[in-house]
Amino acid sequence: MKFIGAHVSAAGGVENTIARAKAIGANAFALFTKNQRQWQAAPLSEASIRAFKAACEKEGFRPEQILPHDSYLINLGHPDPDALAKSRDAFLDEIKRCEQLGLCYLNFHPGSHVGQGVDVGIGLIVDQLNNALTPDLTTTVLLETMAGKGSEVGCTFEEIRRILDGVRLQEKMGVCLDTCHINDAGYDVVNRLD
Protein backbone atom coordinates (compact mmCIF):
# COMPACT_ATOMS: atom_id res chain seq x y z
CA MET A 1 0.00 0.00 0.00
CA LYS A 2 1.23 3.48 -0.83
CA PHE A 3 0.81 6.25 1.68
CA ILE A 4 -0.26 9.63 0.34
CA GLY A 5 -0.99 12.68 2.43
CA ALA A 6 -0.12 16.26 3.24
CA HIS A 7 0.98 18.41 6.12
CA VAL A 8 -2.17 19.14 8.14
CA SER A 9 -2.81 21.80 10.73
CA ALA A 10 -2.71 20.99 14.44
CA ALA A 11 -4.70 24.13 15.32
CA GLY A 12 -6.81 23.48 18.38
CA GLY A 13 -4.71 20.45 19.37
CA VAL A 14 -2.82 17.58 17.77
CA GLU A 15 -5.91 15.40 18.11
CA ASN A 16 -7.54 17.46 15.34
CA THR A 17 -4.95 16.43 12.73
CA ILE A 18 -6.51 13.03 12.12
CA ALA A 19 -9.90 14.42 11.06
CA ARG A 20 -8.16 16.94 8.82
CA ALA A 21 -6.14 14.20 7.16
CA LYS A 22 -9.28 12.09 6.62
CA ALA A 23 -11.14 15.11 5.21
CA ILE A 24 -8.63 15.39 2.34
CA GLY A 25 -8.63 11.64 1.67
CA ALA A 26 -5.12 11.09 3.04
CA ASN A 27 -3.91 7.78 4.38
CA ALA A 28 -0.79 9.43 5.83
CA PHE A 29 0.00 12.92 7.08
CA ALA A 30 2.61 15.26 8.52
CA LEU A 31 2.10 17.62 11.44
CA PHE A 32 3.79 19.92 13.90
CA THR A 33 3.26 18.83 17.50
CA LYS A 34 3.50 22.48 18.57
CA ASN A 35 3.74 25.89 16.91
CA GLN A 36 6.78 25.57 14.64
CA ARG A 37 7.64 29.27 14.86
CA GLN A 38 7.76 29.62 18.66
CA TRP A 39 10.35 28.36 21.11
CA GLN A 40 8.00 27.60 23.97
CA ALA A 41 4.74 25.70 23.99
CA ALA A 42 2.48 24.30 26.65
CA PRO A 43 3.11 20.62 27.34
CA LEU A 44 0.76 18.16 25.68
CA SER A 45 -2.13 17.43 28.03
CA GLU A 46 -3.04 13.88 28.92
CA ALA A 47 -6.48 14.50 27.41
CA SER A 48 -4.94 15.63 24.11
CA ILE A 49 -2.59 12.63 24.03
CA ARG A 50 -5.49 10.21 24.70
CA ALA A 51 -7.69 11.89 22.09
CA PHE A 52 -4.90 11.77 19.47
CA LYS A 53 -4.26 8.07 20.06
CA ALA A 54 -7.99 7.26 20.08
CA ALA A 55 -8.57 9.13 16.81
CA CYS A 56 -5.60 7.36 15.18
CA GLU A 57 -7.01 4.01 16.28
CA LYS A 58 -10.52 4.84 15.10
CA GLU A 59 -9.40 6.08 11.68
CA GLY A 60 -6.69 3.45 11.14
CA PHE A 61 -3.60 5.68 11.22
CA ARG A 62 -0.58 3.73 12.45
CA PRO A 63 2.52 5.58 13.75
CA GLU A 64 4.47 4.87 10.55
CA GLN A 65 1.82 6.80 8.58
CA ILE A 66 2.41 9.99 10.58
CA LEU A 67 5.45 12.23 10.14
CA PRO A 68 5.91 14.98 12.71
CA HIS A 69 8.31 17.80 11.85
CA ASP A 70 10.21 19.75 14.47
CA SER A 71 10.29 23.52 14.88
CA TYR A 72 11.88 25.61 12.14
CA LEU A 73 13.71 27.57 14.84
CA ILE A 74 15.88 24.66 15.97
CA ASN A 75 19.49 24.76 14.77
CA LEU A 76 21.64 21.95 16.15
CA GLY A 77 24.63 23.41 14.27
CA HIS A 78 24.55 26.88 15.80
CA PRO A 79 28.00 28.03 16.97
CA ASP A 80 26.64 30.36 19.69
CA PRO A 81 26.43 28.38 22.98
CA ASP A 82 23.22 30.08 24.15
CA ALA A 83 21.45 29.62 20.81
CA LEU A 84 22.66 26.02 20.67
CA ALA A 85 21.36 25.31 24.19
CA LYS A 86 17.98 26.78 23.25
CA SER A 87 17.88 24.60 20.14
CA ARG A 88 18.93 21.50 22.06
CA ASP A 89 16.20 22.01 24.67
CA ALA A 90 13.58 22.54 21.96
CA PHE A 91 14.77 19.43 20.09
CA LEU A 92 14.52 17.32 23.25
CA ASP A 93 11.00 18.66 23.78
CA GLU A 94 10.08 17.65 20.23
CA ILE A 95 11.36 14.11 20.86
CA LYS A 96 9.40 13.95 24.11
CA ARG A 97 6.19 14.97 22.33
CA CYS A 98 6.66 12.24 19.72
CA GLU A 99 7.27 9.69 22.46
CA GLN A 100 4.15 10.82 24.32
CA LEU A 101 2.04 10.51 21.16
CA GLY A 102 3.45 7.09 20.34
CA LEU A 103 4.93 8.31 17.05
CA CYS A 104 7.87 6.45 15.55
CA TYR A 105 9.50 9.31 13.62
CA LEU A 106 10.60 12.92 14.05
CA ASN A 107 11.68 14.72 10.90
CA PHE A 108 14.14 17.61 11.40
CA HIS A 109 16.36 20.02 9.52
CA PRO A 110 19.95 19.22 10.53
CA GLY A 111 20.90 22.86 11.04
CA SER A 112 23.02 25.70 9.70
CA HIS A 113 26.68 26.37 10.39
CA VAL A 114 26.04 30.15 10.48
CA GLY A 115 29.31 31.02 8.76
CA GLN A 116 31.55 28.68 10.76
CA GLY A 117 31.87 26.16 7.92
CA VAL A 118 30.29 22.80 7.16
CA ASP A 119 32.81 20.82 9.23
CA VAL A 120 32.04 22.83 12.38
CA GLY A 121 28.29 22.57 11.69
CA ILE A 122 28.44 18.81 11.22
CA GLY A 123 30.49 18.43 14.40
CA LEU A 124 27.97 20.41 16.44
CA ILE A 125 25.00 18.54 14.96
CA VAL A 126 26.63 15.17 15.69
CA ASP A 127 27.42 16.24 19.28
CA GLN A 128 23.82 17.33 19.88
CA LEU A 129 22.42 14.10 18.45
CA ASN A 130 24.81 12.01 20.53
CA ASN A 131 23.62 13.87 23.64
CA ALA A 132 19.91 13.67 22.72
CA LEU A 133 19.55 10.07 21.59
CA THR A 134 19.23 7.35 24.21
CA PRO A 135 18.82 3.58 23.86
CA ASP A 136 15.29 3.64 25.32
CA LEU A 137 13.87 6.02 22.66
CA THR A 138 11.17 4.54 20.45
CA THR A 139 11.23 7.55 18.12
CA THR A 140 13.63 7.51 15.16
CA VAL A 141 14.92 10.95 14.19
CA LEU A 142 15.08 11.61 10.46
CA LEU A 143 17.63 13.97 8.95
CA GLU A 144 15.83 15.89 6.23
CA THR A 145 17.85 16.57 3.09
CA MET A 146 18.24 20.29 2.55
CA ALA A 147 18.34 22.62 -0.46
CA GLY A 148 21.69 24.22 0.43
CA LYS A 149 20.50 27.77 0.92
CA GLY A 150 22.69 30.04 2.98
CA SER A 151 24.69 28.02 5.48
CA GLU A 152 22.43 24.95 5.63
CA VAL A 153 24.05 21.64 6.46
CA GLY A 154 22.73 18.46 4.88
CA CYS A 155 22.34 19.58 1.27
CA THR A 156 24.55 16.79 -0.11
CA PHE A 157 24.30 13.08 0.45
CA GLU A 158 27.91 13.21 1.66
CA GLU A 159 27.01 15.68 4.43
CA ILE A 160 24.08 13.50 5.51
CA ARG A 161 26.39 10.46 5.52
CA ARG A 162 28.97 12.30 7.67
CA ILE A 163 26.31 13.15 10.24
CA LEU A 164 25.01 9.59 10.31
CA ASP A 165 28.54 8.19 10.61
CA GLY A 166 29.21 10.38 13.65
CA VAL A 167 26.13 9.34 15.61
CA ARG A 168 26.74 6.56 18.12
CA LEU A 169 23.17 5.23 18.21
CA GLN A 170 22.74 4.94 14.45
CA GLU A 171 19.71 2.66 14.90
CA LYS A 172 17.86 5.74 16.20
CA MET A 173 18.57 7.65 12.96
CA GLY A 174 17.08 7.74 9.48
CA VAL A 175 16.82 10.06 6.48
CA CYS A 176 13.84 11.92 5.04
CA LEU A 177 14.55 12.43 1.36
CA ASP A 178 12.90 15.73 0.46
CA THR A 179 12.81 15.57 -3.33
CA CYS A 180 12.09 19.29 -3.69
CA HIS A 181 15.11 20.15 -1.54
CA ILE A 182 17.52 17.78 -3.28
CA ASN A 183 16.36 18.95 -6.70
CA ASP A 184 17.04 22.53 -5.58
CA ALA A 185 20.46 21.40 -4.29
CA GLY A 186 21.36 20.14 -7.78
CA TYR A 187 20.34 16.48 -7.79
CA ASP A 188 18.37 15.65 -10.93
CA VAL A 189 15.33 13.88 -9.54
CA VAL A 190 13.37 14.27 -12.76
CA ASN A 191 15.65 12.34 -15.08
CA ARG A 192 17.82 10.34 -12.68
CA LEU A 193 18.83 9.96 -9.08
CA ASP A 194 22.36 8.65 -8.53
Coordinates of C-alpha atoms in Angstrom, one line a residue:
M1 CA 0.0 0.0 0.0
K2 CA 1.2 3.5 -0.8
F3 CA 0.8 6.3 1.7
I4 CA -0.3 9.6 0.3
G5 CA -1.0 12.7 2.4
A6 CA -0.1 16.3 3.2
H7 CA 1.0 18.4 6.1
V8 CA -2.2 19.1 8.1
S9 CA -2.8 21.8 10.7
A10 CA -2.7 21.0 14.4
A11 CA -4.7 24.1 15.3
G12 CA -6.8 23.5 18.4
G13 CA -4.7 20.5 19.4
V14 CA -2.8 17.6 17.8
E15 CA -5.9 15.4 18.1
N16 CA -7.5 17.5 15.3
T17 CA -5.0 16.4 12.7
I18 CA -6.5 13.0 12.1
A19 CA -9.9 14.4 11.1
R20 CA -8.2 16.9 8.8
A21 CA -6.1 14.2 7.2
K22 CA -9.3 12.1 6.6
A23 CA -11.1 15.1 5.2
I24 CA -8.6 15.4 2.3
G25 CA -8.6 11.6 1.7
A26 CA -5.1 11.1 3.0
N27 CA -3.9 7.8 4.4
A28 CA -0.8 9.4 5.8
F29 CA 0.0 12.9 7.1
A30 CA 2.6 15.3 8.5
L31 CA 2.1 17.6 11.4
F32 CA 3.8 19.9 13.9
T33 CA 3.3 18.8 17.5
K34 CA 3.5 22.5 18.6
N35 CA 3.7 25.9 16.9
Q36 CA 6.8 25.6 14.6
R37 CA 7.6 29.3 14.9
Q38 CA 7.8 29.6 18.7
W39 CA 10.4 28.4 21.1
Q40 CA 8.0 27.6 24.0
A41 CA 4.7 25.7 24.0
A42 CA 2.5 24.3 26.7
P43 CA 3.1 20.6 27.3
L44 CA 0.8 18.2 25.7
S45 CA -2.1 17.4 28.0
E46 CA -3.0 13.9 28.9
A47 CA -6.5 14.5 27.4
S48 CA -4.9 15.6 24.1
I49 CA -2.6 12.6 24.0
R50 CA -5.5 10.2 24.7
A51 CA -7.7 11.9 22.1
F52 CA -4.9 11.8 19.5
K53 CA -4.3 8.1 20.1
A54 CA -8.0 7.3 20.1
A55 CA -8.6 9.1 16.8
C56 CA -5.6 7.4 15.2
E57 CA -7.0 4.0 16.3
K58 CA -10.5 4.8 15.1
E59 CA -9.4 6.1 11.7
G60 CA -6.7 3.4 11.1
F61 CA -3.6 5.7 11.2
R62 CA -0.6 3.7 12.5
P63 CA 2.5 5.6 13.8
E64 CA 4.5 4.9 10.6
Q65 CA 1.8 6.8 8.6
I66 CA 2.4 10.0 10.6
L67 CA 5.4 12.2 10.1
P68 CA 5.9 15.0 12.7
H69 CA 8.3 17.8 11.9
D70 CA 10.2 19.8 14.5
S71 CA 10.3 23.5 14.9
Y72 CA 11.9 25.6 12.1
L73 CA 13.7 27.6 14.8
I74 CA 15.9 24.7 16.0
N75 CA 19.5 24.8 14.8
L76 CA 21.6 22.0 16.2
G77 CA 24.6 23.4 14.3
H78 CA 24.5 26.9 15.8
P79 CA 28.0 28.0 17.0
D80 CA 26.6 30.4 19.7
P81 CA 26.4 28.4 23.0
D82 CA 23.2 30.1 24.1
A83 CA 21.4 29.6 20.8
L84 CA 22.7 26.0 20.7
A85 CA 21.4 25.3 24.2
K86 CA 18.0 26.8 23.3
S87 CA 17.9 24.6 20.1
R88 CA 18.9 21.5 22.1
D89 CA 16.2 22.0 24.7
A90 CA 13.6 22.5 22.0
F91 CA 14.8 19.4 20.1
L92 CA 14.5 17.3 23.3
D93 CA 11.0 18.7 23.8
E94 CA 10.1 17.6 20.2
I95 CA 11.4 14.1 20.9
K96 CA 9.4 14.0 24.1
R97 CA 6.2 15.0 22.3
C98 CA 6.7 12.2 19.7
E99 CA 7.3 9.7 22.5
Q100 CA 4.2 10.8 24.3
L101 CA 2.0 10.5 21.2
G102 CA 3.5 7.1 20.3
L103 CA 4.9 8.3 17.0
C104 CA 7.9 6.5 15.6
Y105 CA 9.5 9.3 13.6
L106 CA 10.6 12.9 14.1
N107 CA 11.7 14.7 10.9
F108 CA 14.1 17.6 11.4
H109 CA 16.4 20.0 9.5
P110 CA 20.0 19.2 10.5
G111 CA 20.9 22.9 11.0
S112 CA 23.0 25.7 9.7
H113 CA 26.7 26.4 10.4
V114 CA 26.0 30.2 10.5
G115 CA 29.3 31.0 8.8
Q116 CA 31.5 28.7 10.8
G117 CA 31.9 26.2 7.9
V118 CA 30.3 22.8 7.2
D119 CA 32.8 20.8 9.2
V120 CA 32.0 22.8 12.4
G121 CA 28.3 22.6 11.7
I122 CA 28.4 18.8 11.2
G123 CA 30.5 18.4 14.4
L124 CA 28.0 20.4 16.4
I125 CA 25.0 18.5 15.0
V126 CA 26.6 15.2 15.7
D127 CA 27.4 16.2 19.3
Q128 CA 23.8 17.3 19.9
L129 CA 22.4 14.1 18.4
N130 CA 24.8 12.0 20.5
N131 CA 23.6 13.9 23.6
A132 CA 19.9 13.7 22.7
L133 CA 19.6 10.1 21.6
T134 CA 19.2 7.3 24.2
P135 CA 18.8 3.6 23.9
D136 CA 15.3 3.6 25.3
L137 CA 13.9 6.0 22.7
T138 CA 11.2 4.5 20.5
T139 CA 11.2 7.5 18.1
T140 CA 13.6 7.5 15.2
V141 CA 14.9 11.0 14.2
L142 CA 15.1 11.6 10.5
L143 CA 17.6 14.0 8.9
E144 CA 15.8 15.9 6.2
T145 CA 17.8 16.6 3.1
M146 CA 18.2 20.3 2.5
A147 CA 18.3 22.6 -0.5
G148 CA 21.7 24.2 0.4
K149 CA 20.5 27.8 0.9
G150 CA 22.7 30.0 3.0
S151 CA 24.7 28.0 5.5
E152 CA 22.4 24.9 5.6
V153 CA 24.1 21.6 6.5
G154 CA 22.7 18.5 4.9
C155 CA 22.3 19.6 1.3
T156 CA 24.5 16.8 -0.1
F157 CA 24.3 13.1 0.5
E158 CA 27.9 13.2 1.7
E159 CA 27.0 15.7 4.4
I160 CA 24.1 13.5 5.5
R161 CA 26.4 10.5 5.5
R162 CA 29.0 12.3 7.7
I163 CA 26.3 13.2 10.2
L164 CA 25.0 9.6 10.3
D165 CA 28.5 8.2 10.6
G166 CA 29.2 10.4 13.6
V167 CA 26.1 9.3 15.6
R168 CA 26.7 6.6 18.1
L169 CA 23.2 5.2 18.2
Q170 CA 22.7 4.9 14.4
E171 CA 19.7 2.7 14.9
K172 CA 17.9 5.7 16.2
M173 CA 18.6 7.6 13.0
G174 CA 17.1 7.7 9.5
V175 CA 16.8 10.1 6.5
C176 CA 13.8 11.9 5.0
L177 CA 14.6 12.4 1.4
D178 CA 12.9 15.7 0.5
T179 CA 12.8 15.6 -3.3
C180 CA 12.1 19.3 -3.7
H181 CA 15.1 20.1 -1.5
I182 CA 17.5 17.8 -3.3
N183 CA 16.4 19.0 -6.7
D184 CA 17.0 22.5 -5.6
A185 CA 20.5 21.4 -4.3
G186 CA 21.4 20.1 -7.8
Y187 CA 20.3 16.5 -7.8
D188 CA 18.4 15.7 -10.9
V189 CA 15.3 13.9 -9.5
V190 CA 13.4 14.3 -12.8
N191 CA 15.7 12.3 -15.1
R192 CA 17.8 10.3 -12.7
L193 CA 18.8 10.0 -9.1
D194 CA 22.4 8.7 -8.5

